[in-house]
CSV table of C-alpha atoms in Angstrom, one decimal:
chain,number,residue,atom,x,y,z
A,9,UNK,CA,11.5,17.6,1.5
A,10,UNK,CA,14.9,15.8,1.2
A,11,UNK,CA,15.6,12.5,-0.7
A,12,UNK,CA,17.3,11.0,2.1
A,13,UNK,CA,16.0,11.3,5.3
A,14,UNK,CA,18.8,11.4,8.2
A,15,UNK,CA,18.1,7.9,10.1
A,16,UNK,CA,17.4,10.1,13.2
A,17,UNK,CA,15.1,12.2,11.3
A,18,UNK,CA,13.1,9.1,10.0
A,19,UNK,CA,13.0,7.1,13.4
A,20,UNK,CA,11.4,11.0,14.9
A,21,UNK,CA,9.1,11.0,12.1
A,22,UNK,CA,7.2,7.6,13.3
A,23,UNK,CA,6.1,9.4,16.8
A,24,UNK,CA,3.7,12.3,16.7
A,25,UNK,CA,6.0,14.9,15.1
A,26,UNK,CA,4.1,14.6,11.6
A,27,UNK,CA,6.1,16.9,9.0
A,28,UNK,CA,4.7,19.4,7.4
A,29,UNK,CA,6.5,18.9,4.1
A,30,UNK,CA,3.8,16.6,2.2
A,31,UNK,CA,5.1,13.2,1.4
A,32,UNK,CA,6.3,12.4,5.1
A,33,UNK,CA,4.5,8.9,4.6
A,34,UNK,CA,6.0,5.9,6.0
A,35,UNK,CA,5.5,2.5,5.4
A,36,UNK,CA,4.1,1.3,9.0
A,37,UNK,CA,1.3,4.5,8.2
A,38,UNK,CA,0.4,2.8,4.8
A,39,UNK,CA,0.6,-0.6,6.1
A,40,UNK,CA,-1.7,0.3,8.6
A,41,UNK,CA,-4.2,2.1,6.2
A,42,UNK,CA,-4.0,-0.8,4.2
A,43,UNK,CA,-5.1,-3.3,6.8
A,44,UNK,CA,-7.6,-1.3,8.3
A,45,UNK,CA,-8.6,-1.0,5.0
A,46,UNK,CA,-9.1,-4.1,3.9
A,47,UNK,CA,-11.0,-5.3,7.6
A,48,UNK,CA,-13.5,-2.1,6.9
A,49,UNK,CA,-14.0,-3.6,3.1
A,50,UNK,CA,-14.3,-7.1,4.1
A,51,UNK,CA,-17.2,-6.8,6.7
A,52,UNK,CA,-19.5,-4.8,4.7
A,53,UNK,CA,-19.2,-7.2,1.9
A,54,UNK,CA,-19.8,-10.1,4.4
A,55,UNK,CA,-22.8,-8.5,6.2
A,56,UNK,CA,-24.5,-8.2,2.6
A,57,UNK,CA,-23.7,-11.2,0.9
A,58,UNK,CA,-24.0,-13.9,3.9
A,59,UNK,CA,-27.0,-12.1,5.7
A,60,UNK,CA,-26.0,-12.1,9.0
A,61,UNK,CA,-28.1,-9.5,10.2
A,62,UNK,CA,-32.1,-10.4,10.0
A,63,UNK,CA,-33.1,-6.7,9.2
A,64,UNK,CA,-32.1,-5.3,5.9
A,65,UNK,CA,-32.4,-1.4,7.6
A,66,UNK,CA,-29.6,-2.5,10.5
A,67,UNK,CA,-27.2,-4.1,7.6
A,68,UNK,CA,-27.6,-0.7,5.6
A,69,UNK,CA,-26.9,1.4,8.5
A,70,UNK,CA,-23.6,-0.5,9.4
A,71,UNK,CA,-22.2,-0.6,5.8
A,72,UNK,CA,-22.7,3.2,5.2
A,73,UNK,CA,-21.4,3.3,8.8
A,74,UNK,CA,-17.9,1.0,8.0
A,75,UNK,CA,-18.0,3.2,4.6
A,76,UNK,CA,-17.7,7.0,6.7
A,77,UNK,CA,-14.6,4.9,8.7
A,78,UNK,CA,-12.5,3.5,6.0
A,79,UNK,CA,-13.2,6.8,4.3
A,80,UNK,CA,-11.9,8.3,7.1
A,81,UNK,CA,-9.2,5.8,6.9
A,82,UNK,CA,-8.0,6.9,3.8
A,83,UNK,CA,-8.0,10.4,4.1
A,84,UNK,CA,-5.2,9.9,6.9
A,85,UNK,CA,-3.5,7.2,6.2
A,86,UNK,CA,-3.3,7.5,2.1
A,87,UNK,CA,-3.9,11.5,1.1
A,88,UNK,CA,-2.0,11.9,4.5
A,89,UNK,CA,-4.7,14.4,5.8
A,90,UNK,CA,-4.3,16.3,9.0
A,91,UNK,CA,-4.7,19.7,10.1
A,92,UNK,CA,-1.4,21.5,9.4
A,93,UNK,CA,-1.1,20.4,5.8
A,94,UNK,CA,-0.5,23.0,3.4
A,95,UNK,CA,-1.2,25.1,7.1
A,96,UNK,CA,-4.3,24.2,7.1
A,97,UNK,CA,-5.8,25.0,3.8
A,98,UNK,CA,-6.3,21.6,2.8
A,99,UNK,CA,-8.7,20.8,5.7
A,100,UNK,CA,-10.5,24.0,5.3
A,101,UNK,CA,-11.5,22.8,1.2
A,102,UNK,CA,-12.1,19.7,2.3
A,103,UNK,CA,-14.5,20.9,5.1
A,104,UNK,CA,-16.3,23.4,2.2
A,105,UNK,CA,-16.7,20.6,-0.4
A,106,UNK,CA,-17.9,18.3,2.5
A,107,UNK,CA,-20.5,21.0,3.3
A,108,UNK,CA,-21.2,21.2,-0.1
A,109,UNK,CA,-21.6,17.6,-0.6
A,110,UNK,CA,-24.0,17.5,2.2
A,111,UNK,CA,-26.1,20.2,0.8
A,112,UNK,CA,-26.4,18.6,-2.0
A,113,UNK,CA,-26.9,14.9,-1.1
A,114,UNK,CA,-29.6,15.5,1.2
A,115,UNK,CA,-31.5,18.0,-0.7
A,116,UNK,CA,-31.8,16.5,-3.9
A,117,UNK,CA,-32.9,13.4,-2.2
A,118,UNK,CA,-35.2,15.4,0.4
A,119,UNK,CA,-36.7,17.3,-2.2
A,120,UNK,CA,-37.4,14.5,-4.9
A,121,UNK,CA,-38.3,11.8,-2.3
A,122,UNK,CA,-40.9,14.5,-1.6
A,123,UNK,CA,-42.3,15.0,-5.5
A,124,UNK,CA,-41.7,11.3,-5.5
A,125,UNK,CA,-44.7,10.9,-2.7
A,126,UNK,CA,-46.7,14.0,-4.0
A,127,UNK,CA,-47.1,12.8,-7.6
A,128,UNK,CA,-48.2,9.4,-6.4
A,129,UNK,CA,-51.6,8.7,-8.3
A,130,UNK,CA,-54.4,8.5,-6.2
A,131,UNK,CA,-52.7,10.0,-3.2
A,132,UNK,CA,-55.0,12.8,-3.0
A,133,UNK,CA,-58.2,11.4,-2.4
A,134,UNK,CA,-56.9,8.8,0.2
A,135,UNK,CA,-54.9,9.2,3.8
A,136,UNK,CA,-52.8,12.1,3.0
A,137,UNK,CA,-55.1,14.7,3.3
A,138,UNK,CA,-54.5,16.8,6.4
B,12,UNK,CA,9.8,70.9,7.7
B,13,UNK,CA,12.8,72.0,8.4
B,14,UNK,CA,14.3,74.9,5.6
B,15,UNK,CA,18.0,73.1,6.2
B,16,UNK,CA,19.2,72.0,3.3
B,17,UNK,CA,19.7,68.3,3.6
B,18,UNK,CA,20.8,65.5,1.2
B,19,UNK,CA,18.1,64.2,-0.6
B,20,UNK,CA,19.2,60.8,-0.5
B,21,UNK,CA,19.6,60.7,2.8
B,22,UNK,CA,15.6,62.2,3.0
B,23,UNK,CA,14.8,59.6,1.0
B,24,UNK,CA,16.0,57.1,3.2
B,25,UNK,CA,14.4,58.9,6.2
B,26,UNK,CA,11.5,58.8,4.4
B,27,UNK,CA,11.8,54.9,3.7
B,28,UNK,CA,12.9,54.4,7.7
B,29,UNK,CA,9.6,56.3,9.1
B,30,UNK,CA,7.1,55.0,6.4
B,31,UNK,CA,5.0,52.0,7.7
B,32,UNK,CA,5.7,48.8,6.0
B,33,UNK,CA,2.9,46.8,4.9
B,34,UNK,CA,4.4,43.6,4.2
B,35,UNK,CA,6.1,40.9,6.2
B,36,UNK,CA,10.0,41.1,6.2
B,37,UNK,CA,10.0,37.1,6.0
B,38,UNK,CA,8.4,37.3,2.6
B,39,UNK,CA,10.3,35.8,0.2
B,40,UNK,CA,10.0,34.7,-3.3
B,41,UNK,CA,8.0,30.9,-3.5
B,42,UNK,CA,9.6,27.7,-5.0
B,43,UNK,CA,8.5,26.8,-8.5
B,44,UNK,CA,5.7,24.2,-7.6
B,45,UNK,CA,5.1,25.2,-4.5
B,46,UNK,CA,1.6,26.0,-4.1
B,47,UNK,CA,1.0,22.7,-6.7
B,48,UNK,CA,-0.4,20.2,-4.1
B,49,UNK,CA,-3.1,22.9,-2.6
B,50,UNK,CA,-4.2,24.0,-5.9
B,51,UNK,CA,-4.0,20.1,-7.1
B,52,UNK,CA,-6.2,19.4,-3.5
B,53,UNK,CA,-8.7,22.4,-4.8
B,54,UNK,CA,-9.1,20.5,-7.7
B,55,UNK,CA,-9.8,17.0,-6.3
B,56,UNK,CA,-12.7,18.8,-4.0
B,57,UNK,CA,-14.1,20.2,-7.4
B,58,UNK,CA,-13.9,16.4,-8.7
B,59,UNK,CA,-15.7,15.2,-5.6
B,60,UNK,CA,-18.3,17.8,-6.3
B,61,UNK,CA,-19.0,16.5,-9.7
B,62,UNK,CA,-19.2,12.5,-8.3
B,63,UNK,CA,-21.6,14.1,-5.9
B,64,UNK,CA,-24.0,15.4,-7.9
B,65,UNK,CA,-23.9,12.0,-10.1
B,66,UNK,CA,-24.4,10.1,-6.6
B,67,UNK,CA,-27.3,12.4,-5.9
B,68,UNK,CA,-28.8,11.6,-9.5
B,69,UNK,CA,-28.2,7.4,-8.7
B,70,UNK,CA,-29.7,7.8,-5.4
B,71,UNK,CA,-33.3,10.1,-7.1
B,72,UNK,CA,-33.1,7.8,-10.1
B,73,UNK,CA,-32.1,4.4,-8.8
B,74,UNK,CA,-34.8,3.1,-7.6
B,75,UNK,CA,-36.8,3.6,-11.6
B,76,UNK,CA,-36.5,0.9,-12.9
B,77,UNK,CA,-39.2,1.1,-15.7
B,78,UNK,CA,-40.0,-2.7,-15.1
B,79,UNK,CA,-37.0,-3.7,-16.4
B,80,UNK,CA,-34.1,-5.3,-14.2
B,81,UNK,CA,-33.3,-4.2,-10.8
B,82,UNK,CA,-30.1,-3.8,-8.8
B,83,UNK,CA,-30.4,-7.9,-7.4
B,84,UNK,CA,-30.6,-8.9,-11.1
B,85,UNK,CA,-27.7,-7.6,-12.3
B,86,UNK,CA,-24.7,-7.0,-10.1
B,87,UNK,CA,-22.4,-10.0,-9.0
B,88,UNK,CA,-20.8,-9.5,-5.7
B,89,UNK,CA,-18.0,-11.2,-6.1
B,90,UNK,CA,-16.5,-9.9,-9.5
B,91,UNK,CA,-17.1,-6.4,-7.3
B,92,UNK,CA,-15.3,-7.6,-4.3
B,93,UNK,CA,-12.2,-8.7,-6.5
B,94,UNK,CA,-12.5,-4.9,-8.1
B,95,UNK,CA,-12.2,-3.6,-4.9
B,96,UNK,CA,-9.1,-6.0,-3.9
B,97,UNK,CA,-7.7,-4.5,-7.1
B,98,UNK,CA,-8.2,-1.2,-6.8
B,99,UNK,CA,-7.6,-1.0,-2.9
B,100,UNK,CA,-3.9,-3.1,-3.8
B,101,UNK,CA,-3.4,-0.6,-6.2
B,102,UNK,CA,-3.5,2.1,-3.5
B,103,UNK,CA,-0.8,0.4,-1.6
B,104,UNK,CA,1.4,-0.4,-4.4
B,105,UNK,CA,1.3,3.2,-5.5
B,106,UNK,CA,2.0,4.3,-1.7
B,107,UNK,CA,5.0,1.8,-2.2
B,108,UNK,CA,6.3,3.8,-5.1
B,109,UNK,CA,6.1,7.2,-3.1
B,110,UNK,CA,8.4,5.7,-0.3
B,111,UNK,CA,10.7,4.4,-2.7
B,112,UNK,CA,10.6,8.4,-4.3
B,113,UNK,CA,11.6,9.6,-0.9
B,114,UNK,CA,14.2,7.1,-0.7
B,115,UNK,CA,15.0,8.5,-4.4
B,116,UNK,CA,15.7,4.3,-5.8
B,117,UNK,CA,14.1,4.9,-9.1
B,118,UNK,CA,14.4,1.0,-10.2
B,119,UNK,CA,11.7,0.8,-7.1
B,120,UNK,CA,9.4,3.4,-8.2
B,121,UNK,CA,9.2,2.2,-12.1
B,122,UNK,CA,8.3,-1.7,-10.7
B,123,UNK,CA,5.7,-0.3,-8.4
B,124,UNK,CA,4.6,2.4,-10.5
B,125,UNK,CA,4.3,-0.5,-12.9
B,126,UNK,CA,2.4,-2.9,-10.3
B,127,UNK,CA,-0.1,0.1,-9.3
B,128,UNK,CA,-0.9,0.2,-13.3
B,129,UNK,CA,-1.6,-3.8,-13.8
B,130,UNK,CA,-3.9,-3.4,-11.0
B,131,UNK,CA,-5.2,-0.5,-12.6
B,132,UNK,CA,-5.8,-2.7,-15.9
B,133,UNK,CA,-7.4,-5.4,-13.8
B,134,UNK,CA,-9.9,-2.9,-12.2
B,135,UNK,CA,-10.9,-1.5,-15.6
B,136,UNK,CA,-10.9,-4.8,-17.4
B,137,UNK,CA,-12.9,-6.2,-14.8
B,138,UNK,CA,-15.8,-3.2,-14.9
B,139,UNK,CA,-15.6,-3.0,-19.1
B,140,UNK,CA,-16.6,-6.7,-18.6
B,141,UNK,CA,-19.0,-6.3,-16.4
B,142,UNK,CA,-20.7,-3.6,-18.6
B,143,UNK,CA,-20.6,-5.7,-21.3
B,144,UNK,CA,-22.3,-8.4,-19.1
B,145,UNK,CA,-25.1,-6.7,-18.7
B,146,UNK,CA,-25.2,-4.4,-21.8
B,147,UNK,CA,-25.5,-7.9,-23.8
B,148,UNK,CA,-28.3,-8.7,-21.2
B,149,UNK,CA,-30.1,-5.7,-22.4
B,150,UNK,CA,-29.3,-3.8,-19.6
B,151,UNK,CA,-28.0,-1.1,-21.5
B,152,UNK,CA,-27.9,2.9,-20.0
B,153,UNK,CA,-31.0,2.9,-22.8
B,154,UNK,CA,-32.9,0.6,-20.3
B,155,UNK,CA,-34.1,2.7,-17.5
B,156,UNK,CA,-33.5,5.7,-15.3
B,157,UNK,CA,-31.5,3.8,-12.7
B,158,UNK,CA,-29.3,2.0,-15.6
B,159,UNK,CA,-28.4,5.5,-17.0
B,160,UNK,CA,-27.7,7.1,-13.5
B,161,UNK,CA,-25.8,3.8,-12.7
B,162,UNK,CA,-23.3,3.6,-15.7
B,163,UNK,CA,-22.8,7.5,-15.4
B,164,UNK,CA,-21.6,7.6,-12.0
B,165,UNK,CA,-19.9,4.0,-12.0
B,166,UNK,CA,-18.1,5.1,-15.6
B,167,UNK,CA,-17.3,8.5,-14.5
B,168,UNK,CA,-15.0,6.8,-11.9
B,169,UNK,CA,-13.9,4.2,-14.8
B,170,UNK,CA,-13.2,6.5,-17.1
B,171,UNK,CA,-11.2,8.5,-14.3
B,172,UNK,CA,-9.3,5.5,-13.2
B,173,UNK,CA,-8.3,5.1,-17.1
B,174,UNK,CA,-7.0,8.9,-17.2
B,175,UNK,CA,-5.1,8.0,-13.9
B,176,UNK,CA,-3.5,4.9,-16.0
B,177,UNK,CA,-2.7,7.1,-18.9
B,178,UNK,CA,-1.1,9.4,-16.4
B,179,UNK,CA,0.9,7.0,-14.7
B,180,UNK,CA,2.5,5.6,-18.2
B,181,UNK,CA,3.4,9.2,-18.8
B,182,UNK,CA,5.2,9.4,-15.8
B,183,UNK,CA,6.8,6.2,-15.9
B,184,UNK,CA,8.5,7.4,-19.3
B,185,UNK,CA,9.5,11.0,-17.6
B,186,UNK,CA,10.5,9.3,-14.9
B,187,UNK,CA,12.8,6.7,-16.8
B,188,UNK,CA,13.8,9.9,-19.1
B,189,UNK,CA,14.6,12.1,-16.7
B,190,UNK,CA,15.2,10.6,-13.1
B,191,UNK,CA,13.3,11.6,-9.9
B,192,UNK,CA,13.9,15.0,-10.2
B,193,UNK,CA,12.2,17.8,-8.5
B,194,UNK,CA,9.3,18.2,-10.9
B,195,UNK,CA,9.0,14.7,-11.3
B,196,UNK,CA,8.5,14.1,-7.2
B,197,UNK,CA,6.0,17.0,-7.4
B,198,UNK,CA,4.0,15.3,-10.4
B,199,UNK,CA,4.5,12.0,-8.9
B,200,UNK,CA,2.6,13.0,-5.4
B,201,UNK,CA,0.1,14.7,-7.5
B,202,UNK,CA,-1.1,11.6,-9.5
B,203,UNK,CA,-0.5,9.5,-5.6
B,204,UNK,CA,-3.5,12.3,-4.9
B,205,UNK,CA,-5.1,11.6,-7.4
B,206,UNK,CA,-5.3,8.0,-7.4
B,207,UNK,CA,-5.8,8.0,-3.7
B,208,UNK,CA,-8.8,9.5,-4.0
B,209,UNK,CA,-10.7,7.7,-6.7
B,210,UNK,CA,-10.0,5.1,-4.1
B,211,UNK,CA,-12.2,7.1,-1.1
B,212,UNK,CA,-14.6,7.4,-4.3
B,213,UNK,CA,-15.0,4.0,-5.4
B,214,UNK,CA,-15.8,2.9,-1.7
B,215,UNK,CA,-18.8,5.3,-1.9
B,216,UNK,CA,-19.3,3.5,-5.4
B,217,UNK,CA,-19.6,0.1,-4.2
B,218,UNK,CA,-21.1,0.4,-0.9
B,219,UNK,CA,-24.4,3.0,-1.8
B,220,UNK,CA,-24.7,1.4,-5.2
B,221,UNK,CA,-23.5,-2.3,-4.9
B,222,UNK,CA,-24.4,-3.2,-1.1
B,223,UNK,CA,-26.9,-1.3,-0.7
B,224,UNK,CA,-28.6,-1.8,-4.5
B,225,UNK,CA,-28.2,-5.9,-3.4
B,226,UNK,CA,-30.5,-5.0,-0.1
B,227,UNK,CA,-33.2,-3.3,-1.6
């Protein structure tokens, strides 16, 4: 990584020849993060506080939809994510810890939803016997 | 073997010639630093782990409310949408320092080092006075199991936005000290890491607990 960048160098760098030295950024790449970030906060925010959208289920899918994009965003655009980076390792902890997260997320709320339903008073008298 | 008698230096260096090598001629000794940002990466994964587990806990607990006040009551959408403005400018300020690095102006770096840090402020002035909104409203961590899970996971991230801030005066005054050199470019894209990524964090933060608490 070299303080100054031939000009030839940095006008190569804005096609698809992505560096492999980390902080190759360029300011039309955060520019662009930045707008798409801002379109992919604005809309979720706008869905929820006008109420566009008549069913509360459809509005929470789209926001946790626009959330998985701009995180997306992010990852490329700001922590300059892709798959040679550190030649490769980076993508290969993020995909672990992803897993991970997953695991986690859904079987903490799987599992307690669950005891949530079982420990309902009453439940075992009424329709949830098999 | 032969009974000659041979110089054993020269067997020795046979030896060396015919004896299979088990490492790659290219090796070479690594730059100071150079395995930094991985191991810095490895680390932020082990951060996300921990705001995981504490979005797991909000999403079991946050709907126990113990008949006190719910998610509607409490949060104000706007003051959250201006903490997002602030902390999302923040993210492009601070990208805004790291070209100015590459270009190696350090005037440029200190004023948007010092841009990304005011925005910092804002974000955590804005959520201390939020807390104390509803902490005076007797919505305090105390209240219920979704106020504890809620100001753990939402002051985890404050308080790690407030280590980034002390972190980024740190390396405004090595910076100023010492000039962009190597170590400071290396500690420099560390805390652009860092900061990056309580960003993807807080947009997890607002969306499954602010949005989607003002729905339910």
């Amino acid at each position: 990584m070299s303080a100054n960048l031939p000009a030839g160098h940095g006008t190569a760098g804005h096609d698809h020849g992505h560096d492999t030295a980390p902080g190759h950024a360029t300011l039309r790449g955060y520019l662009t993060g930045f707008v798409l970030s801002v379109i992919l906060t604005a809309i979720p925010f706008w869905l929820v506080m006008s109420g566009v959208l008549d069913s509360k289920q459809a509005t929470a899918m789209a926001i946790m939809a626009f959330a998985v994009v701009q995180i997306v965003v992010h990852m490329i655009f700001f922590l300059h994510m892709d798959a040679r980076s550190e030649g490769g390792w980076s993508l290969m902890a993020l995909i672990f810890t992803l897993i991970l997260v997953v695991i986690a997320l859904t079987g903490s709320l799987w599992v307690m939803y669950h005891l949530n339903v079982n420990m309902m008073p009453g439940m075992h008298e009424m329709k949830q016997m098999p | 073997m032969t009974t000659t008698t041979i110089d054993p230096r020269a067997a020795a260096a046979e030896a060396v010639a015919a004896a299979p090598v088990f490492h790659l001629e290219e090796e070479h000794a690594h730059a100071e630093g150079g395995s930094t940002m991985l191991g810095f990466w490895i680390y932020l994964m082990s951060d996300c782990l921990i705001f995981a587990m504490l979005f797991a806990a909000y999403g079991v607990l946050g709907g126990n409310y113990a008949a006190g006040p719910a998610p509607k009551d409490l949060f104000e959408l706007p003051l959250v949408a201006v903490n997002t403005t602030m902390l999302l400018l923040s993210s492009i300020t601070y990208g805004f320092a790291m070209l100015a690095m590459q270009k190696g102006r350090v005037g440029q770096v200190q004023f948007w080092l010092a841009v990304t840090g005011l925005f910092g402020l804002c974000f955590v002035g804005i959520e201390l006075h939020e807390f104390s909104g509803m902490i005076h409203e007797g919505a305090t961590p105390m209240r219920s199991a979704f106020l504890s899970s809620f100001f753990t996971l939402v002051g985890t991230h404050g308080l790690h936005v407030s280590v980034g801030l002390l972190w980024l005066v740190t390396l405004m005054i090595q910076v100023a000290g010492r000039g962009l050199i190597e170590a400071n470019r290396r500690r420099l894209m560390c805390l652009s890491m860092f900061w990056h990524f309580l960003d993807v964090i807080w947009i997890g933060v607002f969306t499954f607990v602010y949005l989607l608490g003002m729905l339910r």
